[in-house]
Amino acid sequence: MATIDDVAKASGVSKGTVSSVFSKKRPISKEVTERVLAAAKSLHYKPNYWARSLASRTTRILGLNIRGESLEFGQFHHSLLNGVLRVCYDNGYRLLVNTLSPAFLSQVENISSDPVDGEILLDPIESDGRIEERLQSGMPIVVIGRPPGPYEAQVSYVDNDNAGMAAQVTRYLIELGHTEILFLNAPVSRTVSEDRGAGYRNALALAGLRPKPELMMHKPLRGETAHAFGYEAALAKLIASPDITAVIADTDMMALGVYKAAERLGLRIPEQLSVFAFSDDSVLSPEFSPPLTGTRLHADRLGAEALQLLLEQLNAAQKSAKRVLVPTELVIRGSCAAPAARGS
Amino acid sequence: MATIDDVAKASGVSKGTVSSVFSKKRPISKEVTERVLAAAKSLHYKPNYWARSLASRTTRILGLNIRGESLEFGQFHHSLLNGVLRVCYDNGYRLLVNTLSPAFLSQVENISSDPVDGEILLDPIESDGRIEERLQSGMPIVVIGRPPGPYEAQVSYVDNDNAGMAAQVTRYLIELGHTEILFLNAPVSRTVSEDRGAGYRNALALAGLRPKPELMMHKPLRGETAHAFGYEAALAKLIASPDITAVIADTDMMALGVYKAAERLGLRIPEQLSVFAFSDDSVLSPEFSPPLTGTRLHADRLGAEALQLLLEQLNAAQKSAKRVLVPTELVIRGSCAAPAARGS
DNA sequence: CTGCGTTATTAAAGCGGTTTAATGATGCTT
DNA sequence: AAGCATCATTAAACCGCTTTAATAACGCAG
């Protein structure tokens, strides 16, 4: 590959001039520009991205950081990715998807700063080392989902109104007549589970019902798949507490597990068991009979807004911690109904 | 951010030694290693990715290149991406999603070599400048989909057996009793459309039917969405040729357009019109009534195999052009049936 | 003509690492 | 005790570009 020196030599000017022709950071007379461009073309010259980045300390690449342990790229993530990609596209940025297993990242020979101008962090958890790290190195970030407490005021983030959303669905179920509502929540450590849990409890309390701790379960962070957890947990709880008439599941995968448990127990949905999931995921929808009542999270908007915030932050003189909440809507399909006596 | 010099100074050794401690390319005594690591930690030192790449001429980043014009990231692409990401994850590579609009790429100040060790090229078209460019610069690539003729023997690629697949479905429809089968194909310039078209014609010929050119239409490369094209094209053709009893659509989006056209014309599916799509896309499935008969493309396997090939190529002494075909399966749901007289 | 302000170009000094060739230390053989 | 591998460390060159500070070229007013 030809280098800038070759071009400089070929066109009889200095490197600096060639550089300016390409970067347009300094005016170069028309004739020189043409001469350089011609030489570059005949040599098949293209500036070296790495060298350019090193010298200019900027890459025009943004990162999407998924927690290493979970490479579970579901519909939500894909939709989110779509939003992110679109904004990247419009603004001339490339997107680097960070996909390094913890095994790799922990090796000495692999540690290094991330090769991006800024990053979007997905799925924050309670003690999320990633945030501290970025803050320390001055890397601009935007989090999708609420960052853990200590950082909430320091970093920009985009989120759904999780508490409100959980309250809304709980209220909906209560209005249908349910009182014993099992909540199969996201892992304890995920900040989202806390918010949704709070919304659920609030709605119960507001309706004069006492939230029972044993009716809220959290998926383990690792281990079991969402589907397996949904199945096992629902099965166990439904057997232990025959009063339960409704289940709120974290994801549609989990809801699928609940469907399976219901089938195993001979419970008809929605007549004998109402099921809900925080998901507008339709990939699985053919699997669901009856169709799953859920919520529209607008993951693509989450992604787009996050990237927008990140871009703002890159261009801003001084950064401020902004928050964007993306509204959600209940999508009522066929899996929730007024409760009937079990076994009827 | 601390640099390697700071660490060298702090631990009383030279840059070279620090470099070796991190890269492990040369043995360093245990005590020195510890001293350096300690200094690095206290200075929050992390090697600069770009400086490292520049010097070592390698990035451990792979690229996923989508043709600039079409940022239509559908289910197929997402599934493919999943496959790619998984292999990246297992092998310690990051993935750079190339999302630059042609507008950006054509600006002088933006041209530059891609900052990756190798690339996967999506959706090849007949005269695909991308391939020539990569070949010239020596960038390792793997194409997903058949590359245009001149390059087929030069580059590695992964593909479905498109001709076989098209032949299979055509045969299936013929066996059901259809003879006038409308084929709404991918854009002419996409290599995939040629292969599928050939399979379609072959199957017809083998069954003793003469393929009618007017029964094959191609979506324009730009402009119209797949949905709009499916609707318009099907509507026009179904009106013009009342004999048509079956439609093969390129994508499910396009099939949705066909459904709409059928509805408009008062044609019941599948009784009066059979519809098929080359897609296992279930995102839209709730929209389809009856459920769409299609094919399983295993996009994730396409992605995974492609990345695998790329990795092989990176490690191989001399590169050879390999081909991997991923099998497909017909997925029979409810949108195809034996033809009945129209208007009955 | 001289002097000065503009503008275009260049030489050289980074950017932050890797790598090569040379140096120094160490132990082992003879 | 000298000679000689062996191994760890270092100084310096280099990767290919950007950018700063200096220089050259030019036009124009005085």
XYZ file of C-alpha atoms in Angstrom, chain B residues 48-297:
250
model
C -3.372 2.936 23.175
C -5.228 0.771 20.714
C -4.411 2.821 17.649
C -0.761 3.284 18.342
C -0.574 -0.432 18.834
C -2.419 -1.118 15.620
C -0.286 1.280 13.686
C 2.912 -0.296 14.818
C 1.811 -3.899 14.691
C -0.248 -3.546 11.534
C -3.132 -5.508 12.958
C -6.281 -4.526 14.806
C -8.177 -7.624 15.832
C -11.225 -5.928 14.415
C -13.280 -7.423 11.643
C -15.663 -5.502 9.453
C -19.194 -6.164 8.389
C -19.826 -4.275 5.229
C -23.334 -3.503 4.108
C -23.782 -1.777 0.816
C -24.186 1.847 1.645
C -27.443 2.472 -0.098
C -29.383 -0.160 1.757
C -29.417 0.140 5.455
C -32.389 -2.122 5.605
C -31.459 -4.279 8.499
C -34.201 -6.861 8.617
C -34.592 -10.067 10.492
C -32.340 -11.884 8.070
C -29.525 -9.470 8.690
C -30.004 -9.534 12.402
C -29.923 -13.248 12.534
C -26.833 -13.184 10.389
C -25.309 -10.646 12.704
C -25.960 -12.939 15.615
C -23.972 -15.674 13.948
C -21.138 -13.314 13.215
C -21.078 -11.908 16.702
C -20.958 -15.306 18.309
C -17.871 -16.323 16.403
C -16.263 -12.960 17.067
C -16.943 -13.439 20.722
C -15.338 -16.844 20.769
C -12.252 -15.650 19.005
C -11.499 -12.347 20.607
C -12.352 -10.126 17.694
C -14.365 -6.964 17.726
C -16.853 -6.250 14.998
C -17.010 -2.987 13.131
C -20.285 -2.393 11.419
C -19.654 -0.280 8.437
C -22.489 2.165 8.217
C -21.393 4.987 6.087
C -23.740 6.608 3.703
C -22.386 6.977 0.193
C -22.576 10.701 0.746
C -19.925 10.451 3.403
C -17.761 7.959 1.637
C -17.468 10.031 -1.448
C -16.046 13.042 0.330
C -12.312 13.386 -0.120
C -11.759 14.095 3.525
C -13.295 10.801 4.460
C -11.668 8.349 2.181
C -9.232 6.071 3.863
C -8.474 2.434 4.225
C -10.790 0.517 6.494
C -9.483 0.010 9.986
C -9.988 -3.741 10.057
C -8.030 -6.926 9.570
C -10.637 -8.428 7.298
C -14.152 -7.905 6.104
C -17.400 -9.627 5.415
C -19.255 -8.214 2.442
C -23.020 -8.457 2.361
C -25.445 -8.485 -0.528
C -23.099 -8.565 -3.474
C -24.395 -7.009 -6.658
C -23.387 -7.582 -10.257
C -20.758 -4.926 -10.559
C -19.648 -4.595 -7.022
C -16.840 -2.115 -6.665
C -16.220 -3.226 -3.117
C -14.704 -6.532 -4.124
C -12.270 -5.121 -6.632
C -11.185 -2.563 -4.110
C -10.482 -5.136 -1.409
C -8.707 -7.410 -3.793
C -6.471 -4.586 -4.855
C -5.559 -3.543 -1.368
C -5.037 -7.110 -0.259
C -7.725 -6.924 2.390
C -8.979 -10.418 3.264
C -12.671 -10.745 2.584
C -15.485 -13.233 2.654
C -18.654 -12.526 0.769
C -22.074 -13.598 1.905
C -23.992 -14.447 -1.215
C -22.470 -15.353 -4.554
C -19.985 -12.753 -5.774
C -20.415 -11.551 -9.355
C -19.023 -13.831 -12.064
C -15.487 -12.584 -12.530
C -14.759 -12.880 -8.850
C -16.499 -16.104 -8.042
C -13.335 -18.103 -8.352
C -11.180 -15.580 -6.540
C -12.928 -14.928 -3.279
C -14.312 -17.098 -0.552
C -18.005 -16.946 -0.015
C -20.883 -18.409 1.902
C -24.294 -18.776 0.417
C -27.542 -20.623 0.459
C -28.237 -22.923 -2.435
C -30.447 -20.319 -3.992
C -30.982 -22.039 -7.300
C -31.881 -25.309 -5.596
C -34.135 -23.548 -3.164
C -36.021 -21.706 -5.877
C -36.345 -24.897 -7.847
C -37.659 -26.696 -4.800
C -40.408 -24.249 -4.083
C -41.349 -23.969 -7.725
C -41.605 -27.742 -7.895
C -43.686 -27.692 -4.748
C -46.112 -25.231 -6.269
C -46.250 -27.159 -9.524
C -47.046 -30.312 -7.617
C -49.880 -28.506 -5.926
C -51.210 -27.882 -9.393
C -50.004 -24.361 -10.168
C -48.753 -23.520 -13.612
C -48.880 -19.752 -13.725
C -46.492 -18.718 -11.006
C -45.554 -15.088 -10.586
C -42.038 -14.569 -9.289
C -41.349 -11.253 -7.598
C -37.611 -11.465 -7.495
C -34.839 -9.487 -5.833
C -33.302 -6.597 -7.794
C -31.726 -7.611 -11.095
C -28.302 -6.514 -10.061
C -28.199 -8.697 -6.961
C -26.497 -11.962 -7.763
C -29.005 -13.833 -5.675
C -31.826 -12.922 -8.007
C -30.059 -14.497 -10.942
C -29.591 -17.778 -9.117
C -33.138 -17.935 -7.901
C -34.436 -16.985 -11.284
C -32.476 -19.816 -12.838
C -33.803 -22.311 -10.308
C -37.336 -21.164 -10.963
C -36.974 -21.501 -14.725
C -35.312 -24.885 -14.451
C -38.025 -26.310 -12.312
C -40.666 -25.080 -14.724
C -38.797 -26.479 -17.693
C -38.303 -29.807 -15.985
C -42.022 -30.008 -15.430
C -42.593 -29.374 -19.095
C -43.797 -25.826 -18.560
C -42.438 -22.941 -20.545
C -41.177 -20.163 -18.264
C -42.817 -16.909 -19.251
C -40.512 -13.920 -18.912
C -43.396 -11.653 -18.084
C -44.080 -13.695 -14.968
C -40.779 -12.701 -13.414
C -40.388 -9.209 -12.059
C -37.474 -7.640 -10.244
C -37.692 -5.178 -7.466
C -35.813 -1.981 -8.319
C -32.560 -1.690 -6.391
C -33.487 1.626 -4.897
C -36.720 3.457 -4.626
C -39.786 1.557 -3.591
C -39.817 -0.446 -0.395
C -40.196 -4.183 -0.685
C -43.680 -3.897 0.714
C -44.787 -1.305 -1.784
C -43.251 -3.207 -4.653
C -44.966 -6.423 -3.595
C -48.284 -4.664 -3.492
C -48.003 -2.737 -6.726
C -46.441 -5.500 -8.754
C -48.807 -8.197 -7.551
C -51.814 -5.963 -8.071
C -50.832 -5.096 -11.613
C -49.925 -8.612 -12.613
C -52.903 -10.273 -11.005
C -55.200 -7.938 -12.849
C -53.366 -8.311 -16.134
C -53.061 -12.080 -15.952
C -56.027 -13.671 -14.224
C -54.420 -17.086 -14.710
C -51.872 -16.507 -12.011
C -52.598 -18.708 -9.027
C -49.375 -18.451 -7.079
C -46.808 -15.832 -6.185
C -43.243 -16.377 -5.059
C -42.000 -13.297 -3.252
C -38.435 -12.438 -2.419
C -38.948 -11.368 1.158
C -41.682 -11.545 3.716
C -42.111 -7.806 3.488
C -42.809 -8.214 -0.158
C -45.170 -11.080 0.597
C -47.038 -8.788 2.921
C -47.571 -6.474 -0.002
C -48.901 -9.407 -1.972
C -51.315 -10.260 0.839
C -52.538 -6.717 0.701
C -52.995 -6.843 -3.047
C -54.907 -10.082 -2.697
C -57.153 -8.521 -0.117
C -57.740 -5.579 -2.364
C -58.736 -7.907 -5.172
C -60.871 -10.015 -2.899
C -58.698 -13.075 -3.399
C -58.576 -15.522 -0.539
C -55.224 -16.988 0.451
C -54.479 -19.835 -0.038
C -57.688 -20.948 -1.722
C -57.469 -18.559 -4.630
C -53.901 -17.442 -4.386
C -50.874 -19.211 -2.996
C -48.111 -17.037 -1.620
C -44.564 -17.997 -0.765
C -41.548 -16.020 0.405
C -37.839 -16.757 0.671
C -37.759 -15.953 4.294
C -38.009 -17.478 7.690
C -38.675 -14.099 9.070
C -41.061 -14.337 11.885
C -40.986 -10.754 13.039
C -43.900 -9.979 10.867
C -45.667 -13.224 11.406
C -48.516 -11.815 13.452
C -49.363 -9.763 10.397
C -49.787 -12.822 8.262
C -53.072 -14.546 8.134
C -52.821 -17.258 7.055
C -49.259 -17.872 8.236
C -46.747 -17.527 5.449
C -45.148 -20.559 3.886
C -41.484 -19.869 3.449
C -38.041 -21.245 3.811
C -35.487 -21.521 6.525
C -32.359 -19.715 5.429
